[in-house]
């Protein structure tokens, strides 16, 4: 009886429950008659343990099969919901292959497993590979996988965005454990082509979005270019993870757009340093205008501006700008010019002070000379 129940591939939860109740009743009668330790009674106890374990397994697999069957009946609705992200994928479909693996005996027929530690055996054996409820669940999984392959391709060809396509593929991947059905293998190339095309469409949209951000502001749109490039690269990475070739023409073109955005981002960072430098130059010109002809601007002011430009350049380079970029070079030239101006002002200030001192000394000498002549007149 024990061997028959272990190997039976046609039993159901209802049948197993009947067997368990019948053996339990017979064991109870045997126990009442004093035969609890009889070898037959002991085997009956073991049989009860086996039947109860198998009842637990068959019930779990059959229940999951019923849920998957219900999902299969509304498969088209599920595809639409997952594609449009209006509802999460049904939990009963996720990890389905892993679920089957968990409930099926790993090494062939459970009857052939080691039973020397019977308690351990009763808590670990699985269903036969060909059990009806396991076969039913596997068939449903295979049908669902084939259906998703065709449905994903249809959705991709109808213009579904990359995120939607990837959600459908992720559902199929989770359900089958990453194993592709023949239908999915056949549809993979067409799906990859559709994904790559969608990535390129997305990249072009990101480029337009960045261009629009630039047109609306005079401030360098660093974050716009950085985010758009990051989003495009993320889409390319996801497409490759889904099976697209890195050399796919559409992905290559999308990568070119992403690289252009990255370069533009670095250029805009450098532009911020250049704009800051130009503002300092205008500020210094304004101070020159205020000082007027012959006036000298405060010594040290231009040097402080140059030091501010140096800090802006260092910050830009740290954020990704190239040291050799023309905007960085221009900012450095402006800082150099401001230092030269300050040097000239120092010399002019020193000359002015020197001339003032000389004039003061000359005036003092003349006064002293005049004072001596007055004393001579008094003596006369």
GROMACS .gro file of N, CA and C in nm, residues 237-374:
model
  414
  237UNK      N    1   2.054   4.927  -2.191
  237UNK     CA    2   2.098   4.817  -2.104
  237UNK      C    3   1.987   4.713  -2.086
  238UNK      N    4   1.865   4.761  -2.064
  238UNK     CA    5   1.752   4.669  -2.046
  238UNK      C    6   1.727   4.588  -2.174
  239UNK      N    7   1.739   4.655  -2.288
  239UNK     CA    8   1.718   4.585  -2.415
  239UNK      C    9   1.820   4.473  -2.434
  240UNK      N   10   1.944   4.500  -2.395
  240UNK     CA   11   2.050   4.398  -2.407
  240UNK      C   12   2.023   4.283  -2.311
  241UNK      N   13   1.977   4.315  -2.191
  241UNK     CA   14   1.943   4.210  -2.094
  241UNK      C   15   1.829   4.122  -2.144
  242UNK      N   16   1.742   4.180  -2.227
  242UNK     CA   17   1.630   4.105  -2.282
  242UNK      C   18   1.667   4.025  -2.407
  243UNK      N   19   1.795   4.032  -2.446
  243UNK     CA   20   1.840   3.948  -2.557
  243UNK      C   21   1.881   4.021  -2.683
  244UNK      N   22   1.866   4.154  -2.686
  244UNK     CA   23   1.907   4.229  -2.806
  244UNK      C   24   2.059   4.231  -2.818
  245UNK      N   25   2.108   4.223  -2.941
  245UNK     CA   26   2.252   4.230  -2.965
  245UNK      C   27   2.301   4.374  -2.946
  246UNK      N   28   2.418   4.387  -2.886
  246UNK     CA   29   2.474   4.522  -2.865
  246UNK      C   30   2.502   4.592  -2.997
  247UNK      N   31   2.522   4.512  -3.101
  247UNK     CA   32   2.554   4.568  -3.233
  247UNK      C   33   2.430   4.595  -3.317
  248UNK      N   34   2.312   4.578  -3.260
  248UNK     CA   35   2.188   4.603  -3.335
  248UNK      C   36   2.188   4.747  -3.387
  249UNK      N   37   2.159   4.768  -3.516
  249UNK     CA   38   2.166   4.904  -3.574
  249UNK      C   39   2.086   5.008  -3.496
  250UNK      N   40   1.966   4.972  -3.451
  250UNK     CA   41   1.883   5.069  -3.378
  250UNK      C   42   1.945   5.103  -3.243
  251UNK      N   43   2.001   5.003  -3.175
  251UNK     CA   44   2.066   5.029  -3.046
  251UNK      C   45   2.194   5.110  -3.066
  252UNK      N   46   2.265   5.084  -3.175
  252UNK     CA   47   2.387   5.161  -3.204
  252UNK      C   48   2.353   5.308  -3.227
  253UNK      N   49   2.245   5.333  -3.299
  253UNK     CA   50   2.203   5.471  -3.324
  253UNK      C   51   2.157   5.538  -3.195
  254UNK      N   52   2.086   5.462  -3.112
  254UNK     CA   53   2.042   5.517  -2.983
  254UNK      C   54   2.163   5.550  -2.896
  255UNK      N   55   2.266   5.465  -2.902
  255UNK     CA   56   2.387   5.489  -2.823
  255UNK      C   57   2.458   5.616  -2.869
  256UNK      N   58   2.456   5.642  -2.999
  256UNK     CA   59   2.515   5.765  -3.051
  256UNK      C   60   2.445   5.887  -2.992
  257UNK      N   61   2.312   5.881  -2.986
  257UNK     CA   62   2.234   5.992  -2.929
  257UNK      C   63   2.265   6.009  -2.780
  258UNK      N   64   2.278   5.896  -2.710
  258UNK     CA   65   2.310   5.902  -2.567
  258UNK      C   66   2.448   5.963  -2.546
  259UNK      N   67   2.543   5.925  -2.632
  259UNK     CA   68   2.679   5.980  -2.621
  259UNK      C   69   2.679   6.130  -2.650
  260UNK      N   70   2.601   6.171  -2.749
  260UNK     CA   71   2.591   6.314  -2.780
  260UNK      C   72   2.537   6.392  -2.660
  261UNK      N   73   2.439   6.335  -2.593
  261UNK     CA   74   2.382   6.400  -2.475
  261UNK      C   75   2.485   6.407  -2.361
  262UNK      N   76   2.564   6.301  -2.347
  262UNK     CA   77   2.669   6.301  -2.244
  262UNK      C   78   2.773   6.408  -2.273
  263UNK      N   79   2.814   6.417  -2.400
  263UNK     CA   80   2.912   6.519  -2.440
  263UNK      C   81   2.853   6.658  -2.418
  264UNK      N   82   2.726   6.675  -2.454
  264UNK     CA   83   2.660   6.804  -2.437
  264UNK      C   84   2.650   6.841  -2.289
  265UNK      N   85   2.627   6.741  -2.206
  265UNK     CA   86   2.621   6.765  -2.061
  265UNK      C   87   2.754   6.821  -2.011
  266UNK      N   88   2.864   6.758  -2.051
  266UNK     CA   89   2.996   6.804  -2.010
  266UNK      C   90   3.027   6.943  -2.066
  267UNK      N   91   2.981   6.968  -2.189
  267UNK     CA   92   3.003   7.098  -2.251
  267UNK      C   93   2.928   7.207  -2.174
  268UNK      N   94   2.807   7.174  -2.129
  268UNK     CA   95   2.728   7.272  -2.055
  268UNK      C   96   2.788   7.300  -1.917
  269UNK      N   97   2.848   7.198  -1.859
  269UNK     CA   98   2.918   7.219  -1.731
  269UNK      C   99   3.032   7.318  -1.751
  270UNK      N  100   3.106   7.300  -1.861
  270UNK     CA  101   3.216   7.392  -1.892
  270UNK      C  102   3.162   7.531  -1.922
  271UNK      N  103   3.045   7.537  -1.988
  271UNK     CA  104   2.984   7.665  -2.022
  271UNK      C  105   2.949   7.744  -1.897
  272UNK      N  106   2.908   7.675  -1.791
  272UNK     CA  107   2.877   7.744  -1.666
  272UNK      C  108   2.999   7.817  -1.612
  273UNK      N  109   3.115   7.753  -1.622
  273UNK     CA  110   3.240   7.817  -1.577
  273UNK      C  111   3.273   7.938  -1.664
  274UNK      N  112   3.251   7.923  -1.796
  274UNK     CA  113   3.279   8.034  -1.887
  274UNK      C  114   3.187   8.153  -1.860
  275UNK      N  115   3.058   8.125  -1.838
  275UNK     CA  116   2.962   8.231  -1.810
  275UNK      C  117   3.000   8.303  -1.680
  276UNK      N  118   3.039   8.226  -1.580
  276UNK     CA  119   3.082   8.287  -1.453
  276UNK      C  120   3.202   8.378  -1.476
  277UNK      N  121   3.296   8.331  -1.557
  277UNK     CA  122   3.416   8.411  -1.585
  277UNK      C  123   3.380   8.541  -1.658
  278UNK      N  124   3.292   8.531  -1.755
  278UNK     CA  125   3.252   8.651  -1.830
  278UNK      C  126   3.180   8.752  -1.741
  279UNK      N  127   3.099   8.702  -1.648
  279UNK     CA  128   3.032   8.792  -1.555
  279UNK      C  129   3.132   8.866  -1.467
  280UNK      N  130   3.238   8.797  -1.427
  280UNK     CA  131   3.341   8.862  -1.346
  280UNK      C  132   3.413   8.969  -1.427
  281UNK      N  133   3.434   8.942  -1.555
  281UNK     CA  134   3.502   9.039  -1.642
  281UNK      C  135   3.414   9.163  -1.660
  282UNK      N  136   3.284   9.140  -1.679
  282UNK     CA  137   3.191   9.253  -1.692
  282UNK      C  138   3.187   9.333  -1.563
  283UNK      N  139   3.189   9.263  -1.451
  283UNK     CA  140   3.189   9.331  -1.321
  283UNK      C  141   3.313   9.417  -1.303
  284UNK      N  142   3.427   9.364  -1.347
  284UNK     CA  143   3.550   9.442  -1.336
  284UNK      C  144   3.547   9.563  -1.429
  285UNK      N  145   3.494   9.544  -1.551
  285UNK     CA  146   3.481   9.657  -1.644
  285UNK      C  147   3.394   9.767  -1.584
  286UNK      N  148   3.290   9.726  -1.511
  286UNK     CA  149   3.200   9.822  -1.447
  286UNK      C  150   3.275   9.902  -1.341
  287UNK      N  151   3.361   9.835  -1.266
  287UNK     CA  152   3.439   9.904  -1.163
  287UNK      C  153   3.537  10.003  -1.226
  288UNK      N  154   3.592   9.965  -1.341
  288UNK     CA  155   3.681  10.056  -1.414
  288UNK      C  156   3.604  10.181  -1.457
  289UNK      N  157   3.482  10.159  -1.505
  289UNK     CA  158   3.398  10.270  -1.549
  289UNK      C  159   3.365  10.363  -1.432
  290UNK      N  160   3.336  10.304  -1.317
  290UNK     CA  161   3.305  10.384  -1.198
  290UNK      C  162   3.427  10.463  -1.152
  291UNK      N  163   3.545  10.401  -1.159
  291UNK     CA  164   3.668  10.470  -1.116
  291UNK      C  165   3.697  10.592  -1.203
  292UNK      N  166   3.655  10.587  -1.329
  292UNK     CA  167   3.671  10.700  -1.419
  292UNK      C  168   3.813  10.711  -1.473
  293UNK      N  169   3.832  10.808  -1.563
  293UNK     CA  170   3.962  10.828  -1.626
  293UNK      C  171   4.063  10.873  -1.523
  294UNK      N  172   4.174  10.803  -1.519
  294UNK     CA  173   4.279  10.834  -1.423
  294UNK      C  174   4.258  10.769  -1.288
  295UNK      N  175   4.140  10.714  -1.263
  295UNK     CA  176   4.113  10.647  -1.137
  295UNK      C  177   4.167  10.505  -1.136
  296UNK      N  178   4.187  10.453  -1.018
  296UNK     CA  179   4.241  10.317  -1.004
  296UNK      C  180   4.143  10.233  -0.925
  297UNK      N  181   4.106  10.120  -0.984
  297UNK     CA  182   4.016  10.027  -0.917
  297UNK      C  183   4.087   9.967  -0.796
  298UNK      N  184   4.011   9.933  -0.695
  298UNK     CA  185   4.067   9.874  -0.573
  298UNK      C  186   4.160   9.757  -0.606
  299UNK      N  187   4.279   9.766  -0.555
  299UNK     CA  188   4.378   9.660  -0.579
  299UNK      C  189   4.334   9.533  -0.504
  300UNK      N  190   4.340   9.418  -0.570
  300UNK     CA  191   4.301   9.291  -0.509
  300UNK      C  192   4.164   9.244  -0.551
  301UNK      N  193   4.080   9.338  -0.598
  301UNK     CA  194   3.945   9.301  -0.639
  301UNK      C  195   3.947   9.204  -0.756
  302UNK      N  196   4.025   9.235  -0.859
  302UNK     CA  197   4.033   9.149  -0.977
  302UNK      C  198   4.094   9.014  -0.943
  303UNK      N  199   4.189   9.011  -0.852
  303UNK     CA  200   4.250   8.884  -0.811
  303UNK      C  201   4.147   8.794  -0.743
  304UNK      N  202   4.064   8.854  -0.660
  304UNK     CA  203   3.959   8.775  -0.594
  304UNK      C  204   3.862   8.719  -0.697
  305UNK      N  205   3.831   8.799  -0.799
  305UNK     CA  206   3.744   8.749  -0.906
  305UNK      C  207   3.811   8.632  -0.979
  306UNK      N  208   3.941   8.647  -1.005
  306UNK     CA  209   4.015   8.540  -1.074
  306UNK      C  210   4.015   8.412  -0.992
  307UNK      N  211   4.029   8.427  -0.861
  307UNK     CA  212   4.028   8.309  -0.774
  307UNK      C  213   3.889   8.243  -0.776
  308UNK      N  214   3.783   8.324  -0.784
  308UNK     CA  215   3.648   8.269  -0.797
  308UNK      C  216   3.632   8.191  -0.927
  309UNK      N  217   3.693   8.242  -1.033
  309UNK     CA  218   3.689   8.171  -1.162
  309UNK      C  219   3.765   8.039  -1.152
  310UNK      N  220   3.879   8.042  -1.083
  310UNK     CA  221   3.957   7.919  -1.063
  310UNK      C  222   3.873   7.813  -0.993
  311UNK      N  223   3.798   7.856  -0.890
  311UNK     CA  224   3.712   7.762  -0.816
  311UNK      C  225   3.602   7.706  -0.908
  312UNK      N  226   3.545   7.794  -0.992
  312UNK     CA  227   3.439   7.750  -1.084
  312UNK      C  228   3.493   7.649  -1.185
  313UNK      N  229   3.615   7.671  -1.232
  313UNK     CA  230   3.679   7.579  -1.328
  313UNK      C  231   3.704   7.444  -1.262
  314UNK      N  232   3.758   7.448  -1.139
  314UNK     CA  233   3.785   7.322  -1.068
  314UNK      C  234   3.656   7.243  -1.046
  315UNK      N  235   3.550   7.315  -1.008
  315UNK     CA  236   3.422   7.249  -0.986
  315UNK      C  237   3.369   7.187  -1.114
  316UNK      N  238   3.383   7.259  -1.225
  316UNK     CA  239   3.335   7.207  -1.354
  316UNK      C  240   3.411   7.081  -1.396
  317UNK      N  241   3.541   7.084  -1.378
  317UNK     CA  242   3.624   6.967  -1.414
  317UNK      C  243   3.587   6.848  -1.326
  318UNK      N  244   3.563   6.876  -1.197
  318UNK     CA  245   3.525   6.769  -1.105
  318UNK      C  246   3.392   6.707  -1.145
  319UNK      N  247   3.301   6.790  -1.199
  319UNK     CA  248   3.168   6.741  -1.238
  319UNK      C  249   3.167   6.674  -1.375
  320UNK      N  250   3.282   6.677  -1.445
  320UNK     CA  251   3.290   6.604  -1.571
  320UNK      C  252   3.337   6.682  -1.692
  321UNK      N  253   3.353   6.814  -1.680
  321UNK     CA  254   3.400   6.893  -1.794
  321UNK      C  255   3.545   6.858  -1.826
  322UNK      N  256   3.579   6.861  -1.955
  322UNK     CA  257   3.715   6.833  -1.997
  322UNK      C  258   3.804   6.956  -1.975
  323UNK      N  259   3.925   6.932  -1.921
  323UNK     CA  260   4.017   7.045  -1.896
  323UNK      C  261   4.053   7.119  -2.024
  324UNK      N  262   4.050   7.046  -2.136
  324UNK     CA  263   4.091   7.107  -2.263
  324UNK      C  264   3.973   7.169  -2.338
  325UNK      N  265   3.855   7.167  -2.277
  325UNK     CA  266   3.739   7.224  -2.346
  325UNK      C  267   3.759   7.374  -2.369
  326UNK      N  268   3.709   7.422  -2.483
  326UNK     CA  269   3.730   7.563  -2.519
  326UNK      C  270   3.671   7.658  -2.416
  327UNK      N  271   3.558   7.621  -2.356
  327UNK     CA  272   3.497   7.709  -2.255
  327UNK      C  273   3.584   7.717  -2.130
  328UNK      N  274   3.642   7.605  -2.091
  328UNK     CA  275   3.733   7.604  -1.975
  328UNK      C  276   3.856   7.688  -2.005
  329UNK      N  277   3.911   7.673  -2.126
  329UNK     CA  278   4.028   7.752  -2.166
  329UNK      C  279   3.997   7.901  -2.165
  330UNK      N  280   3.878   7.935  -2.213
  330UNK     CA  281   3.839   8.076  -2.217
  330UNK      C  282   3.824   8.132  -2.076
  331UNK      N  283   3.766   8.053  -1.987
  331UNK     CA  284   3.752   8.097  -1.848
  331UNK      C  285   3.889   8.119  -1.784
  332UNK      N  286   3.983   8.029  -1.814
  332UNK     CA  287   4.118   8.043  -1.759
  332UNK      C  288   4.187   8.166  -1.815
  333UNK      N  289   4.163   8.199  -1.943
  333UNK     CA  290   4.221   8.319  -2.003
  333UNK      C  291   4.166   8.445  -1.938
  334UNK      N  292   4.037   8.443  -1.906
  334UNK     CA  293   3.975   8.558  -1.840
  334UNK      C  294   4.036   8.577  -1.701
  335UNK      N  295   4.055   8.464  -1.629
  335UNK     CA  296   4.118   8.473  -1.497
  335UNK      C  297   4.259   8.530  -1.508
  336UNK      N  298   4.331   8.488  -1.611
  336UNK     CA  299   4.466   8.539  -1.635
  336UNK      C  300   4.463   8.689  -1.663
  337UNK      N  301   4.367   8.733  -1.744
  337UNK     CA  302   4.355   8.876  -1.777
  337UNK      C  303   4.323   8.959  -1.653
  338UNK      N  304   4.236   8.907  -1.566
  338UNK     CA  305   4.201   8.979  -1.444
  338UNK      C  306   4.323   8.992  -1.353
  339UNK      N  307   4.404   8.890  -1.346
  339UNK     CA  308   4.526   8.898  -1.265
  339UNK      C  309   4.624   9.000  -1.325
  340UNK      N  310   4.630   9.003  -1.459
  340UNK     CA  311   4.716   9.103  -1.524
  340UNK      C  312   4.667   9.244  -1.494
  341UNK      N  313   4.538   9.263  -1.499
  341UNK     CA  314   4.480   9.394  -1.467
  341UNK      C  315   4.515   9.435  -1.324
  342UNK      N  316   4.503   9.338  -1.234
  342UNK     CA  317   4.533   9.368  -1.094
  342UNK      C  318   4.681   9.402  -1.077
  343UNK      N  319   4.766   9.333  -1.153
  343UNK     CA  320   4.909   9.364  -1.149
  343UNK      C  321   4.937   9.506  -1.195
  344UNK      N  322   4.873   9.546  -1.303
  344UNK     CA  323   4.889   9.683  -1.353
  344UNK      C  324   4.841   9.785  -1.251
  345UNK      N  325   4.731   9.752  -1.183
  345UNK     CA  326   4.677   9.844  -1.083
  345UNK      C  327   4.769   9.856  -0.963
  346UNK      N  328   4.831   9.745  -0.928
  346UNK     CA  329   4.928   9.751  -0.818
  346UNK      C  330   5.043   9.844  -0.854
  347UNK      N  331   5.091   9.832  -0.979
  347UNK     CA  332   5.203   9.917  -1.021
  347UNK      C  333   5.159  10.063  -1.029
  348UNK      N  334   5.040  10.087  -1.083
  348UNK     CA  335   4.988  10.225  -1.091
  348UNK      C  336   4.967  10.283  -0.952
  349UNK      N  337   4.915  10.202  -0.861
  349UNK     CA  338   4.893  10.249  -0.724
  349UNK      C  339   5.026  10.282  -0.657
  350UNK      N  340   5.125  10.192  -0.677
  350UNK     CA  341   5.256  10.217  -0.618
  350UNK      C  342   5.319  10.344  -0.677
  351UNK      N  343   5.306  10.361  -0.810
  351UNK     CA  344   5.359  10.481  -0.876
  351UNK      C  345   5.290  10.605  -0.824
  352UNK      N  346   5.158  10.595  -0.808
  352UNK     CA  347   5.081  10.708  -0.758
  352UNK      C  348   5.125  10.745  -0.616
  353UNK      N  349   5.144  10.643  -0.535
  353UNK     CA  350   5.188  10.669  -0.397
  353UNK      C  351   5.329  10.725  -0.395
  354UNK      N  352   5.413  10.673  -0.485
  354UNK     CA  353   5.552  10.722  -0.491
  354UNK      C  354   5.556  10.868  -0.533
  355UNK      N  355   5.478  10.902  -0.634
  355UNK     CA  356   5.473  11.041  -0.682
  355UNK      C  357   5.415  11.134  -0.576
  356UNK      N  358   5.315  11.083  -0.506
  356UNK     CA  359   5.256  11.166  -0.399
  356UNK      C  360   5.358  11.191  -0.289
  357UNK      N  361   5.437  11.089  -0.259
  357UNK     CA  362   5.540  11.104  -0.155
  357UNK      C  363   5.647  11.202  -0.199
  358UNK      N  364   5.686  11.186  -0.328
  358UNK     CA  365   5.786  11.279  -0.380
  358UNK      C  366   5.736  11.423  -0.377
  359UNK      N  367   5.609  11.441  -0.412
  359UNK     CA  368   5.551  11.575  -0.411
  359UNK      C  369   5.546  11.630  -0.270
  360UNK      N  370   5.512  11.542  -0.175
  360UNK     CA  371   5.506  11.585  -0.035
  360UNK      C  372   5.643  11.622   0.016
  361UNK      N  373   5.743  11.539  -0.023
  361UNK     CA  374   5.879  11.568   0.021
  361UNK      C  375   5.930  11.698  -0.040
  362UNK      N  376   5.897  11.720  -0.167
  362UNK     CA  377   5.942  11.843  -0.234
  362UNK      C  378   5.879  11.965  -0.168
  363UNK      N  379   5.751  11.953  -0.134
  363UNK     CA  380   5.680  12.064  -0.070
  363UNK      C  381   5.739  12.092   0.068
  364UNK      N  382   5.773  11.987   0.138
  364UNK     CA  383   5.831  12.003   0.271
  364UNK      C  384   5.968  12.067   0.263
  365UNK      N  385   6.046  12.025   0.160
  365UNK     CA  386   6.181  12.083   0.142
  365UNK      C  387   6.174  12.231   0.107
  366UNK      N  388   6.078  12.266   0.023
  366UNK     CA  389   6.062  12.405  -0.018
  366UNK      C  390   6.022  12.492   0.101
  367UNK      N  391   5.934  12.436   0.183
  367UNK     CA  392   5.890  12.511   0.301
  367UNK      C  393   6.005  12.534   0.397
  368UNK      N  394   6.086  12.433   0.409
  368UNK     CA  395   6.202  12.443   0.499
  368UNK      C  396   6.300  12.546   0.447
  369UNK      N  397   6.319  12.550   0.315
  369UNK     CA  398   6.410  12.646   0.253
  369UNK      C  399   6.359  12.788   0.273
  370UNK      N  400   6.232  12.805   0.253
  370UNK     CA  401   6.172  12.937   0.272
  370UNK      C  402   6.184  12.982   0.417
  371UNK      N  403   6.174  12.888   0.508
  371UNK     CA  404   6.187  12.920   0.652
  371UNK      C  405   6.327  12.967   0.684
  372UNK      N  406   6.429  12.911   0.620
  372UNK     CA  407   6.571  12.951   0.642
  372UNK      C  408   6.597  13.091   0.590
  373UNK      N  409   6.543  13.128   0.474
  373UNK     CA  410   6.561  13.262   0.418
  373UNK      C  411   6.499  13.368   0.509
  374UNK      N  412   6.385  13.337   0.569
  374UNK     CA  413   6.320  13.431   0.660
  374UNK      C  414   6.407  13.459   0.782
   0.00000   0.00000   0.00000
